[in-house]
Coordinates of C-alpha atoms in Angstrom, one line a residue:
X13 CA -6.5 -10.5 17.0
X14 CA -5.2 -10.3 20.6
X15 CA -7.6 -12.1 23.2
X16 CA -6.4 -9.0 25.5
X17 CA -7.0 -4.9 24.5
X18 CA -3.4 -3.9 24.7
X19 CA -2.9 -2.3 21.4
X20 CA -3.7 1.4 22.2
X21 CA -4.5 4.2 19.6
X22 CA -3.7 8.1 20.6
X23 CA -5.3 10.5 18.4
X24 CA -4.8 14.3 19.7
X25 CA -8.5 16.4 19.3
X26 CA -7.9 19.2 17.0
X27 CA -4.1 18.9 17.1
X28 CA -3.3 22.2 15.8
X29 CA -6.2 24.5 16.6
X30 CA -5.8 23.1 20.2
X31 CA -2.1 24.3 20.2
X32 CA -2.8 27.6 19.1
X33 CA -5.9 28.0 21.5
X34 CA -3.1 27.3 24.5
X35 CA -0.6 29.2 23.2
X36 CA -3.0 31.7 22.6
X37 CA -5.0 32.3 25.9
X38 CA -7.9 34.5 24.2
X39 CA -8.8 32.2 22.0
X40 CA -9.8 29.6 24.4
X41 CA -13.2 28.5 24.2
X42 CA -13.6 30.4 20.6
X43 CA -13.9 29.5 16.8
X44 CA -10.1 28.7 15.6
X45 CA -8.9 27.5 12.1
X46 CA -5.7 26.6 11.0
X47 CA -4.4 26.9 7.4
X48 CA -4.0 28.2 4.4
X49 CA -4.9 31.7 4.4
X50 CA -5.0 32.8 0.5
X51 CA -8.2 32.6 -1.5
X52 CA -6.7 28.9 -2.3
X53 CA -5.8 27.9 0.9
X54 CA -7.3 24.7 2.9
X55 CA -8.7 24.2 6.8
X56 CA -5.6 21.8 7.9
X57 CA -7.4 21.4 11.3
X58 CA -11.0 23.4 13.1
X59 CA -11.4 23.5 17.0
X60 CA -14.5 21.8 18.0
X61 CA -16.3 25.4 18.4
X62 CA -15.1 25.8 14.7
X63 CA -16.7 22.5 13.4
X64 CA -20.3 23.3 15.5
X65 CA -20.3 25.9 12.1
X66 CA -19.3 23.2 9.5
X67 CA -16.1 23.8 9.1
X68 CA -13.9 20.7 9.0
X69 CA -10.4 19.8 7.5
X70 CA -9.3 20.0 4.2
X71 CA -12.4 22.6 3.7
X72 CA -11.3 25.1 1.2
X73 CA -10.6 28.3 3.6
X74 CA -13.1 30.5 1.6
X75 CA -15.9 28.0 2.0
X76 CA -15.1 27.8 6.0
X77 CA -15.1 31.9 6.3
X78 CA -18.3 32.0 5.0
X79 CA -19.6 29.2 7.5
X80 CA -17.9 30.9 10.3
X81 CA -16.9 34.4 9.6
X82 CA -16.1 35.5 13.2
X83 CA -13.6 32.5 13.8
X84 CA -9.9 33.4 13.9
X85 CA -8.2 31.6 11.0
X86 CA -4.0 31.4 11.7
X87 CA -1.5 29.9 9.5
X88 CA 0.3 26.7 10.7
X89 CA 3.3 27.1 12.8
X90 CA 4.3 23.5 12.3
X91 CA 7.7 23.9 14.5
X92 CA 5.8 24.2 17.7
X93 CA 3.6 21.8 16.2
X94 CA 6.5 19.6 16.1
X95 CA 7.8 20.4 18.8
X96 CA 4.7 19.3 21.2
X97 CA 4.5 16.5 19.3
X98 CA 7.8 15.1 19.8
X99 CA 6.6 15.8 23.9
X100 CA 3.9 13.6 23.5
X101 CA 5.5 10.8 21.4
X102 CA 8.4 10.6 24.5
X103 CA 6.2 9.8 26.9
X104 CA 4.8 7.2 24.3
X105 CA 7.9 5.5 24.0
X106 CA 8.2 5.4 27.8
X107 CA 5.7 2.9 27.6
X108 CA 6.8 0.7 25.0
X109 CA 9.2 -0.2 22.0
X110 CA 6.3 -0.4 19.7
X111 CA 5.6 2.7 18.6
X112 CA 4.2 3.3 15.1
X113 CA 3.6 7.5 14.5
X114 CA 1.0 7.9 12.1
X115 CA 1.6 11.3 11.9
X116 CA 2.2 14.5 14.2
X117 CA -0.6 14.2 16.8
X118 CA -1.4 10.2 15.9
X119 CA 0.2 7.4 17.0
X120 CA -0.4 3.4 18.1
X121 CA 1.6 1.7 20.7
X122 CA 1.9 -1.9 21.5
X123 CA 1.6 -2.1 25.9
X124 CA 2.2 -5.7 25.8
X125 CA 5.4 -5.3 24.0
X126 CA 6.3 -2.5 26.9
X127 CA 5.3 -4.8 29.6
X128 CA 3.1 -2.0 30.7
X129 CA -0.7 -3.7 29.9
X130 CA -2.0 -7.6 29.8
X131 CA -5.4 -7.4 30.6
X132 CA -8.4 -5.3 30.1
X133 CA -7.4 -3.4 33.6
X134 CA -3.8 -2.6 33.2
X135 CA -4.5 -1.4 29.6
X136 CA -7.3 1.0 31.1
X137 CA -5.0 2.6 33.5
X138 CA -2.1 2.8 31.1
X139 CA -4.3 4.9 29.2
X140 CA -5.8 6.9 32.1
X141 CA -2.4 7.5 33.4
X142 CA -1.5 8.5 29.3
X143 CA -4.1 10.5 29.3
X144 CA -3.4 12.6 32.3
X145 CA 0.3 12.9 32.0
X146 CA 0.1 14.5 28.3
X147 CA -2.6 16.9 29.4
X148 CA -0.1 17.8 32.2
X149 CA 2.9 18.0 30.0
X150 CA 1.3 20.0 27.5
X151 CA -2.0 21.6 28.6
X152 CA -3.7 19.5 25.3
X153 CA -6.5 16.5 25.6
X154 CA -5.8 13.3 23.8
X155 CA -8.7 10.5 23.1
X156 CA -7.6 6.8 23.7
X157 CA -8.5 4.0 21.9
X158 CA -8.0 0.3 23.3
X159 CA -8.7 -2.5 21.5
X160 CA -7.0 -6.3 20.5
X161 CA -6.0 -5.0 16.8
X162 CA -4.9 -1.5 15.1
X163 CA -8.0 -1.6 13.4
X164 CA -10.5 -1.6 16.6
X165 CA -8.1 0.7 18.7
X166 CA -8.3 3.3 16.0
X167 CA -12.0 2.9 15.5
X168 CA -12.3 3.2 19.5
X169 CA -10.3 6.1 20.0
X170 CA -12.3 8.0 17.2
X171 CA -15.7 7.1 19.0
X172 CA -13.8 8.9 22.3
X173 CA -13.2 12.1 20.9
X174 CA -13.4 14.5 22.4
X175 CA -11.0 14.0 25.6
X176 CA -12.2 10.4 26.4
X177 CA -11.1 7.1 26.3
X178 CA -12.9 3.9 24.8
X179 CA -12.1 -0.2 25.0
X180 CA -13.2 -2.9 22.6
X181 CA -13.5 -6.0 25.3
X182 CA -12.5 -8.8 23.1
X183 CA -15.5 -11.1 21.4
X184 CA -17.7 -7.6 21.4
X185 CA -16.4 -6.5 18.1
X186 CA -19.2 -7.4 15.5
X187 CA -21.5 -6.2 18.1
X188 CA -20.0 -2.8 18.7
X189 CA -19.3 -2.2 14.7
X190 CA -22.2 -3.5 13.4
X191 CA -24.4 -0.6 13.5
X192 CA -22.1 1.5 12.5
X193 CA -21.6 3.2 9.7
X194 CA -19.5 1.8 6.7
X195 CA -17.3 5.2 6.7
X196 CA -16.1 4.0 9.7
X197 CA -13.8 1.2 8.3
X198 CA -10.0 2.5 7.5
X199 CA -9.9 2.9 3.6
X200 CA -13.7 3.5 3.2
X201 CA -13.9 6.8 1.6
X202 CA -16.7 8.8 -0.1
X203 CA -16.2 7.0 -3.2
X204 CA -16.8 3.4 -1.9
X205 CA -19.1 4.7 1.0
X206 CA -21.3 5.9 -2.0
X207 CA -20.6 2.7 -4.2
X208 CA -22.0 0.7 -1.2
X209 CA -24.8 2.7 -0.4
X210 CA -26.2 2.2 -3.8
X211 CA -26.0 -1.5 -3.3
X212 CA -28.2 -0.8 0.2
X213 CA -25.2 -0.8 2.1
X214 CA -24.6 1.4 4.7
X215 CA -23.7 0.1 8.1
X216 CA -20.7 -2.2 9.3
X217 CA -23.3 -5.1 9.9
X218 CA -24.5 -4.8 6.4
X219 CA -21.6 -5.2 4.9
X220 CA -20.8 -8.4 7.2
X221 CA -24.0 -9.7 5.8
X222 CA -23.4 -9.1 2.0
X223 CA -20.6 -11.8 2.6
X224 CA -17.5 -11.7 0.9
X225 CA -17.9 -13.2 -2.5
X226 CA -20.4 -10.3 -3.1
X227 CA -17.9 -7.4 -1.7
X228 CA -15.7 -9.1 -4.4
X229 CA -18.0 -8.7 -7.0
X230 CA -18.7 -5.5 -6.4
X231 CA -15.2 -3.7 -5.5
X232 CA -12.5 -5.7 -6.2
X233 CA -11.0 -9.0 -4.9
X234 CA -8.3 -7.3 -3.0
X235 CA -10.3 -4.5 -1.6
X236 CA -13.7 -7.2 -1.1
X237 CA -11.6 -9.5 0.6
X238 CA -10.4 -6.5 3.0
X239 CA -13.6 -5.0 3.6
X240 CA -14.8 -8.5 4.3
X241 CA -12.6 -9.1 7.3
X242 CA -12.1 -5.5 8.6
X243 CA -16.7 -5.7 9.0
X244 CA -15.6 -8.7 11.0
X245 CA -13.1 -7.5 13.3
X246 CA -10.0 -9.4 12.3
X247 CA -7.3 -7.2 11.7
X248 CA -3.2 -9.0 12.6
X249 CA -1.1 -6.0 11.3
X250 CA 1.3 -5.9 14.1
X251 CA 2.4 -2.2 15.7
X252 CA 5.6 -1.5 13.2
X253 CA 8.2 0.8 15.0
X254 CA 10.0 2.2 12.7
X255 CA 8.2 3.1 8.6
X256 CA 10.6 3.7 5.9
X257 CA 10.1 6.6 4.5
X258 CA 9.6 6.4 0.3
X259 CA 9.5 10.3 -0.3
X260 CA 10.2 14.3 0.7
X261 CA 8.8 16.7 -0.5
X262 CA 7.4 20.0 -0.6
X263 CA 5.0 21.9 -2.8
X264 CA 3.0 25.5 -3.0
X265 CA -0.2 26.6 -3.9
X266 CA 0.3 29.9 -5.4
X267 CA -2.9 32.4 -5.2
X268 CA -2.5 33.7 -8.3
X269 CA -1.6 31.8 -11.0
X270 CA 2.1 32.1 -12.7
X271 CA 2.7 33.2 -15.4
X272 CA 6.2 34.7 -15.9
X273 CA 8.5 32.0 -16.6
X274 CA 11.1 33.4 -14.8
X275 CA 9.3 33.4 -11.9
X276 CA 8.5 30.1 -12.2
X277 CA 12.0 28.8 -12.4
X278 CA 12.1 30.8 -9.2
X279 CA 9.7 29.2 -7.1
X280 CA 11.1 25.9 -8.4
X281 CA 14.6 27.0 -7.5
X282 CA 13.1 27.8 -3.4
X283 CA 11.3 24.4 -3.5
X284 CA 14.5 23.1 -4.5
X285 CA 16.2 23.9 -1.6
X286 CA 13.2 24.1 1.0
X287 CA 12.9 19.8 0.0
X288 CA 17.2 19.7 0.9
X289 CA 16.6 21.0 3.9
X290 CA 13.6 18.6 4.6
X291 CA 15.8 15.8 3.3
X292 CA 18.9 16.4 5.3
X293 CA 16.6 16.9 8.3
X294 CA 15.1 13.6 8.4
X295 CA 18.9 12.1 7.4
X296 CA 18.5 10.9 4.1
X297 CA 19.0 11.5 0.7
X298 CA 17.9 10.7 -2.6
X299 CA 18.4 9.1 -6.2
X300 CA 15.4 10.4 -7.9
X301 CA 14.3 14.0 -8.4
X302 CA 10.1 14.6 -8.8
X303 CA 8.5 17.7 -10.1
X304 CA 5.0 18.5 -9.7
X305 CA 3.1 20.5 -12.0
X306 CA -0.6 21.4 -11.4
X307 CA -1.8 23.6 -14.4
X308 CA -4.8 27.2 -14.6
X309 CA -7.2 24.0 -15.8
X310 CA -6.1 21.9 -12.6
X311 CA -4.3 18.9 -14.8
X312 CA -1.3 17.9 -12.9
X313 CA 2.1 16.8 -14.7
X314 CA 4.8 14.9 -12.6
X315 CA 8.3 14.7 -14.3
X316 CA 11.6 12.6 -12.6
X317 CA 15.3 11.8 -13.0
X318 CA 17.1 9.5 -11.6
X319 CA 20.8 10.3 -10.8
X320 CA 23.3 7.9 -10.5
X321 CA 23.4 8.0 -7.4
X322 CA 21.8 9.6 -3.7
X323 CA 22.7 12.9 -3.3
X324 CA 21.5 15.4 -0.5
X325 CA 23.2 18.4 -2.7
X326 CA 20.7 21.5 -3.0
X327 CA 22.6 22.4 -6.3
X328 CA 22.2 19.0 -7.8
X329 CA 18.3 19.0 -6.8
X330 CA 18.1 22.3 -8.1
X331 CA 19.9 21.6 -11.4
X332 CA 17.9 18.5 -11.9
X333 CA 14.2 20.1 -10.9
X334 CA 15.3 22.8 -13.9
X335 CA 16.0 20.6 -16.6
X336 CA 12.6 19.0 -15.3
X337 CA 10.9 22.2 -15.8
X338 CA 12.1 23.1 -19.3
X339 CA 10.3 19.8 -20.3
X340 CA 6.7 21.8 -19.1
X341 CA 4.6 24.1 -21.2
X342 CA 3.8 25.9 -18.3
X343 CA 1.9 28.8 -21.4
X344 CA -1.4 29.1 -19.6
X345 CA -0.1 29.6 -15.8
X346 CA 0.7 27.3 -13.3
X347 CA -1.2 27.0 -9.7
X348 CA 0.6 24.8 -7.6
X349 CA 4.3 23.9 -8.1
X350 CA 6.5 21.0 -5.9
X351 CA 9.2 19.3 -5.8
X352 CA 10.5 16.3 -4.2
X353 CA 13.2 13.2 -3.9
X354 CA 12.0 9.5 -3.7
X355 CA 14.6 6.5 -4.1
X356 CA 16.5 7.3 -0.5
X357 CA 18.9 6.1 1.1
X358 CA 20.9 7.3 4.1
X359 CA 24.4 7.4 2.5
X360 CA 25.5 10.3 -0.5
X361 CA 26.9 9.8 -3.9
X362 CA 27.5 13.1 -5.4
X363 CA 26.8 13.1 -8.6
X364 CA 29.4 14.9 -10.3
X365 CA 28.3 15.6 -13.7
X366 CA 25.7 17.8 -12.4
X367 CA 28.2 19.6 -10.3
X368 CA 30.2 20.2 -12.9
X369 CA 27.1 22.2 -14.6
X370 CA 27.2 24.2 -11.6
X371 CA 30.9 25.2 -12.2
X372 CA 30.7 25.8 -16.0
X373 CA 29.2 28.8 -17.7
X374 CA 27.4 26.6 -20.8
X375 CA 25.7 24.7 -18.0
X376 CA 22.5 26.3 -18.6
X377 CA 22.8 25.3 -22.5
X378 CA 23.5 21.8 -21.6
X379 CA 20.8 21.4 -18.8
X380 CA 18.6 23.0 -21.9
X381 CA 20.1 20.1 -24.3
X382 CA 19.1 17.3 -21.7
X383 CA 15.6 18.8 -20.8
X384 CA 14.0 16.5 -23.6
X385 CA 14.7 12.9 -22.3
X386 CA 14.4 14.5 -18.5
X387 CA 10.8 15.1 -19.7
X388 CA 10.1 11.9 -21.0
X389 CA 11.1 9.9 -18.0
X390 CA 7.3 10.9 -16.3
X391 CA 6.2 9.5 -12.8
X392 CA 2.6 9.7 -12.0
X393 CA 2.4 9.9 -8.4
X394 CA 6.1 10.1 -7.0
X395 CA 5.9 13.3 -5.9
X396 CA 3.3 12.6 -3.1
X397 CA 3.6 15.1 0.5
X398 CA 6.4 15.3 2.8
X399 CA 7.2 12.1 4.3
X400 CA 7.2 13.6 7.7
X401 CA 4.0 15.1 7.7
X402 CA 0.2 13.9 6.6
X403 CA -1.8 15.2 3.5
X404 CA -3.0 17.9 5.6
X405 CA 0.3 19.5 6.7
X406 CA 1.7 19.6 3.4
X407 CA -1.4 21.3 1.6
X408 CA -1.5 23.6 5.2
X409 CA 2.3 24.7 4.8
X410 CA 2.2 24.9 1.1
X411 CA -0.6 27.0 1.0
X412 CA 1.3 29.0 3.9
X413 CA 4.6 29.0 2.5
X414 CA 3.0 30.4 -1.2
X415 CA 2.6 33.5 0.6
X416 CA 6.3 33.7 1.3
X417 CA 6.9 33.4 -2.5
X418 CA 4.7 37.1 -3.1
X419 CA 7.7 39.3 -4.1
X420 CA 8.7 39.4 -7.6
X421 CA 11.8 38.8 -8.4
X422 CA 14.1 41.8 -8.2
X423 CA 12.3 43.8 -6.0
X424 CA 14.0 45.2 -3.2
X425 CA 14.5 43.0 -0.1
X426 CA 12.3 45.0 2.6
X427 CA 9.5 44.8 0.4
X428 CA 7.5 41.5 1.4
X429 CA 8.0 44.0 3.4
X430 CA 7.2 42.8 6.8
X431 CA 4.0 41.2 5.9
X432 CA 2.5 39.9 8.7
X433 CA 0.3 37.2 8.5
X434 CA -2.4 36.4 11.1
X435 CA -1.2 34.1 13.8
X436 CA 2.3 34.4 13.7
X437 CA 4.7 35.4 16.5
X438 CA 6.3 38.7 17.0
X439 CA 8.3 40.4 20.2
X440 CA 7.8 44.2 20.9
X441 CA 10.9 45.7 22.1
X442 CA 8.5 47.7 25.1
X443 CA 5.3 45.4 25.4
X444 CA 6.9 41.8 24.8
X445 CA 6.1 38.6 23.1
X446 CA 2.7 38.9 21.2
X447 CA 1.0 37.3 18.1
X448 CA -0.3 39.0 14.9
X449 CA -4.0 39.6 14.8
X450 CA -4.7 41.1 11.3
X451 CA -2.9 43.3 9.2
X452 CA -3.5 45.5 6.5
X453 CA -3.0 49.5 5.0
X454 CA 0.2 49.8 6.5
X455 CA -0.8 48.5 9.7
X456 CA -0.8 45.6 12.1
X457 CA -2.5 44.8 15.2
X458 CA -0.9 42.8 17.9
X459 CA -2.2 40.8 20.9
X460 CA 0.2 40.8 23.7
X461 CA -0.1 37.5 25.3
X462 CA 1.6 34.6 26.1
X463 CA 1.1 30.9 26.9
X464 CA -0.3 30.6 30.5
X465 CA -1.0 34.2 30.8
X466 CA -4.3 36.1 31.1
X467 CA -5.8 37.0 27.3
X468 CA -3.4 40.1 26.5
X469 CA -4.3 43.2 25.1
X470 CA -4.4 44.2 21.6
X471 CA -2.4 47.2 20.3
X472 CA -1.7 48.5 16.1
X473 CA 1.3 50.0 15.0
X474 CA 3.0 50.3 11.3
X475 CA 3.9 47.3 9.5
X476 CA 7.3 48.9 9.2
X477 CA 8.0 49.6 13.4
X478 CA 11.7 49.4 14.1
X479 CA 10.6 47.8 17.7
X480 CA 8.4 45.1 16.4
X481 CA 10.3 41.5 15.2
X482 CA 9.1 38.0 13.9
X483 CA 9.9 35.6 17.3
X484 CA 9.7 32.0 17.8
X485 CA 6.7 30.6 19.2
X486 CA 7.0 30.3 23.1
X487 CA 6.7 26.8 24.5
X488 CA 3.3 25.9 25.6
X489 CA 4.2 24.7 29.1
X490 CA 7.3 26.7 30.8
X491 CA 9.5 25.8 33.5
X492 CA 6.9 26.8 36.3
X493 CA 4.7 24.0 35.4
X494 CA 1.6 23.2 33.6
X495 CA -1.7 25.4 32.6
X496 CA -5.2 24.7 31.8
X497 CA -6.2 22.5 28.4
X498 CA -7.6 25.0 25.8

C-alpha cells in the first residue's frame, strides 16, 4: 500500500455501445446493444439507457430483446474498437511507463512512476486533466479511480461510473469498503458471493470480521487468505507494463448446430487461419495447437499437439487442427468450434514434417494415421479467448463472425450474398457513408449518417444494389476537431 493515491484505474463506461452511439449520431441518448446477433449470440456491452431495462453484458441476446425490444442491437466492429482504444491508451502512456491494459477500454497506470502525481492533489488533477483530454480526443467519457493499490483504484473507479472520478484518501479504506458489498472484491463471483451469504456474509466489513482463519475454513487457504487481506485494504501488486501473453485464439458459436462433417472440417479450416492472422498480428507464434469442441448437449472437448517447434504457418495450424478433429465424434452436432496456439514465443521454427503433408498427395491418409495419439494428448482449458481481447470480445466476435460462416460449402460466391447485418458500415455511390439498419426479403435499409453529423436519414434498397458497398468505419473524431460525448 502506497501512503499516497497515485495508482489510477481508467475504466471506459459502456466501451462499445458508447462508440457506436458517437459514431452513430441517432442513436445518441437511445437503447444500444452490442453483440452477437444470432438466436445464440451474447450482449458484449449495453449503454446505460440499455441496462435501465435489464440488459447487461454477457446476457444471452434473446433474453435482452425481450427486456428491451425497441433498443438497436449492432454487431461488434472491434477495429474501430481498437482503434479508439489504442487513442486512449497513448495518452495513457504520456503520463507514465507503467501501464498495465487490462483489456480494450481498461487500463491502470502508475503516476508516481511518470512523475506526473505524489500527493492526493496532483493525482486529482492528473485525472481531471485525463479525463477531459480523452473526452476531447474521442467524444467518449471515462470513470477514474484513484487509490494507493490496484485493488482500491479499481474498486474507486467502478463506484464513479458513469463519467466521474473517485479517490480513496489513504487510512479511509476499511471505512469506505466496509459496507459494501462482498461482490465488490476482484475474484468474488456469484459462486462465492452465494457461498458467503449463506454463512451471513454479505458486506466487505463482514467478511473483515469473520477473520481469516474462518475464510480459510470456509473457501480455501489460498483464496481465505486473499479474501482476508483484499476486505482489509492491503493489496502490493505493483502496475506490470508489459503481460505475456499465454494464448490466441479464436472460436464461433454457430446458430445452428453442425452436422455435416465436411462442414465442420470447414469451419475448422477458417478458424485456422483467422487464429494465424491473430498470431502474426500480435508478433508471435506458437508450439502448441488447441481445438475446442463444444457439443448439441453443451459438453466441451479440448484436444492439443505440440510441434517441435513455434511456427506462425497457417498450413501447419491448419494441418494440425485437422488431425485434432478426426480425434472428435462430432455424431450429434457441434455448437461452438475454436481453435487456438498456446506455448509462444516470438521466433519461428517451421516444422517441416507437417509441410511436407502439405506437398504430398497421401497427406490426408497420414494426418488420418496420426489423428489417434493427437486425440489423446487432451488439454482442459488451453484453448481459453484471444489473448488480445477479454471474455466478452471473443464470445461478441465469435458469435459475430458465426454468421460469416452461413454459406455452405460449394455454393456460389455472391450468395452470403451481401448479407447485411445490422450495424455495419456501407458507402452509397449517390448518398455517402451510412450504416445498416435492418435487413431482410431482399431488402436493406440504410441510415445515412456519419460521426459528428446530424442523425441521417434512412433509405431501403435491394440487398443486391450495384451502388451500395461494405466500408470501413469512419473515425470518430476527424480532422476538424472533436464532437459531443454520446
Amino acid at each position: 500500500m502506497r501512503a499516497a493515491p497515485t495508482i489510477l484505474h481508467l475504466d471506459m463506461d459502456a466501451f462499445y455501445a458508447s462508440v457506436e452511439q458517437a459514431s452513430k449520431p441517432s442513436l445518441q441518448g437511445k437503447a444500444v446493444i452490442v453483440g452477437g446477433l444470432g438466436p445464440r449470440g451474447v450482449v458484449a456491452t449495453a449503454s446505460y439507457e440499455a441496462r435501465r431495462f435489464g440488459v447487461h453484458s454477457a446476457m444471452p441476446m434473446g433474453q435482452a430483446r425481450r427486456l428491451c425490444p425497441n433498443g438497436a442491437y449492432l454487431i461488434p466492429r472491434f477495429s474501430l474498437y481498437r482503434q479508439v482504444s489504442d487513442v486512449v491508451m497513448t495518452m495513457l502512456r504520456e503520463l507514465s511507463p507503467l501501464v498495465e491494459p487490462l483489456s480494450l477500454d481498461e487500463a491502470f497506470v502508475d503516476l508516481e512512476a511518470g512523475g506526473v502525481a505524489f500527493d492526493s492533489r496532483t493525482a486529482r488533477e492528473t485525472g481531471e486533466r485525463l479525463r477531459a483530454d480523452i473526452r476531447a480526443a474521442t467524444g467518449l467519457s471515462g470513470s477514474v479511480g484513484l487509490a494507493g493499490s490496484k485493488m482500491l483504484a479499481k474498486v474507486a473507479s467502478e463506484e464513479a461510473k458513469p463519467a466521474g472520478l473517485l479517490l480513496i484518501e489513504p487510512g479511509t479504506e476499511r471505512e469506505l469498503l466496509a459496507p459494501m458489498s462482498v461482490r465488490t472484491l476482484p475474484g468474488v463471483g456469484p459462486a462465492t458471493g452465494e457461498h458467503l451469504r449463506r454463512a451471513g456474509i454479505t458486506t466487505v466489513g463482514e467478511l473483515a470480521e469473520a477473520g481469516e482463519d474462518e475464510l480459510v475454513r470456509m473457501v480455501g487457504r489460498s483464496a481465505g487468505a486473499g479474501l482476508y487481506r483484499m476486505a482489509l485494504g492491503l493489496d502490493d501488486r505493483p502496475v506490470v507494463a508489459e503481460r505475456d501473453a499465454k494464448s490466441v485464439s479464436v472460436e464461433d458459436t454457430f446458430d445452428v448446430d453442425l452436422h455435416d462433417r465436411v462442414r465442420i472440417r470447414g469451419e475448422v479450416q477458417r478458424l485456422a487461419d483467422r487464429c494465424v492472422q491473430r498470431l502474426r498480428g500480435s508478433g508471435h507464434s506458437g508450439r502448441t495447437i488447441v481445438l475446442k469442441v463444444r457439443r448439441y448437449d453443451f459438453s466441451t472437448l479440448t484436444r492439443s499437439e505440440t510441434l517441435r517447434g513455434p511456427t506462425d504457418d497457417p498450413a501447419v495450424v491448419r494441418e494440425a487442427a485437422a488431425r485434432l478433429l478426426e480425434g472428435v465424434d462430432t455424431t450429434g452436432g457441434v455448437r461452438l468450434l475454436g481453435v487456438g496456439v498456446t506455448g509462444l514465443a516470438d521466433y519461428t521454427q517451421e516444422d517441416l514434417f507437417a509441410q511436407s503433408l502439405a506437398a504430398e498427395p497421401d497427406g490426408a491418409e497420414r494426418a488420418d494415421g496420426a489423428a489417434a495419439a493427437a486425440g489423446a494428448s487432451g488439454a482442459p482449458g488451453a484453448g481459453g479467448e484471444a489473448a488480445e481481447a477479454g471474455a466478452t470480445e471473443a464470445e461478441a466476435e465469435g458469435a459475430a463472425g458465426a454468421r460469416e460462416a452461413a454459406q455452405t460449402p460449394g455454393e456460389p460466391e455472391s450468395s452470403p450474398e451481401r448479407r447485411w447485418t445490422a450495424g455495419s458500415d456501407v458507402r452509397h455511390a449517390v448518398y455517402g457513408p451510412g450504416w445498416v439498419q435492418g435487413s431482410g426479403v431482399g431488402r436493406v435499409t440504410v441510415r445515412f449518417e456519419q460521426p459528428g453529423s446530424e442523425p441521417g436519414r434512412v433509405r431501403t434498397f435491394r440487398v443486391d444494389d450495384p451502388e451500395l458497398e461494405p466500408s470501413d468505419p469512419l473515425p470518430l473524431v476527424g480532422e476538424g476537431g472533436s464532437q459531443e460525448e454520446a
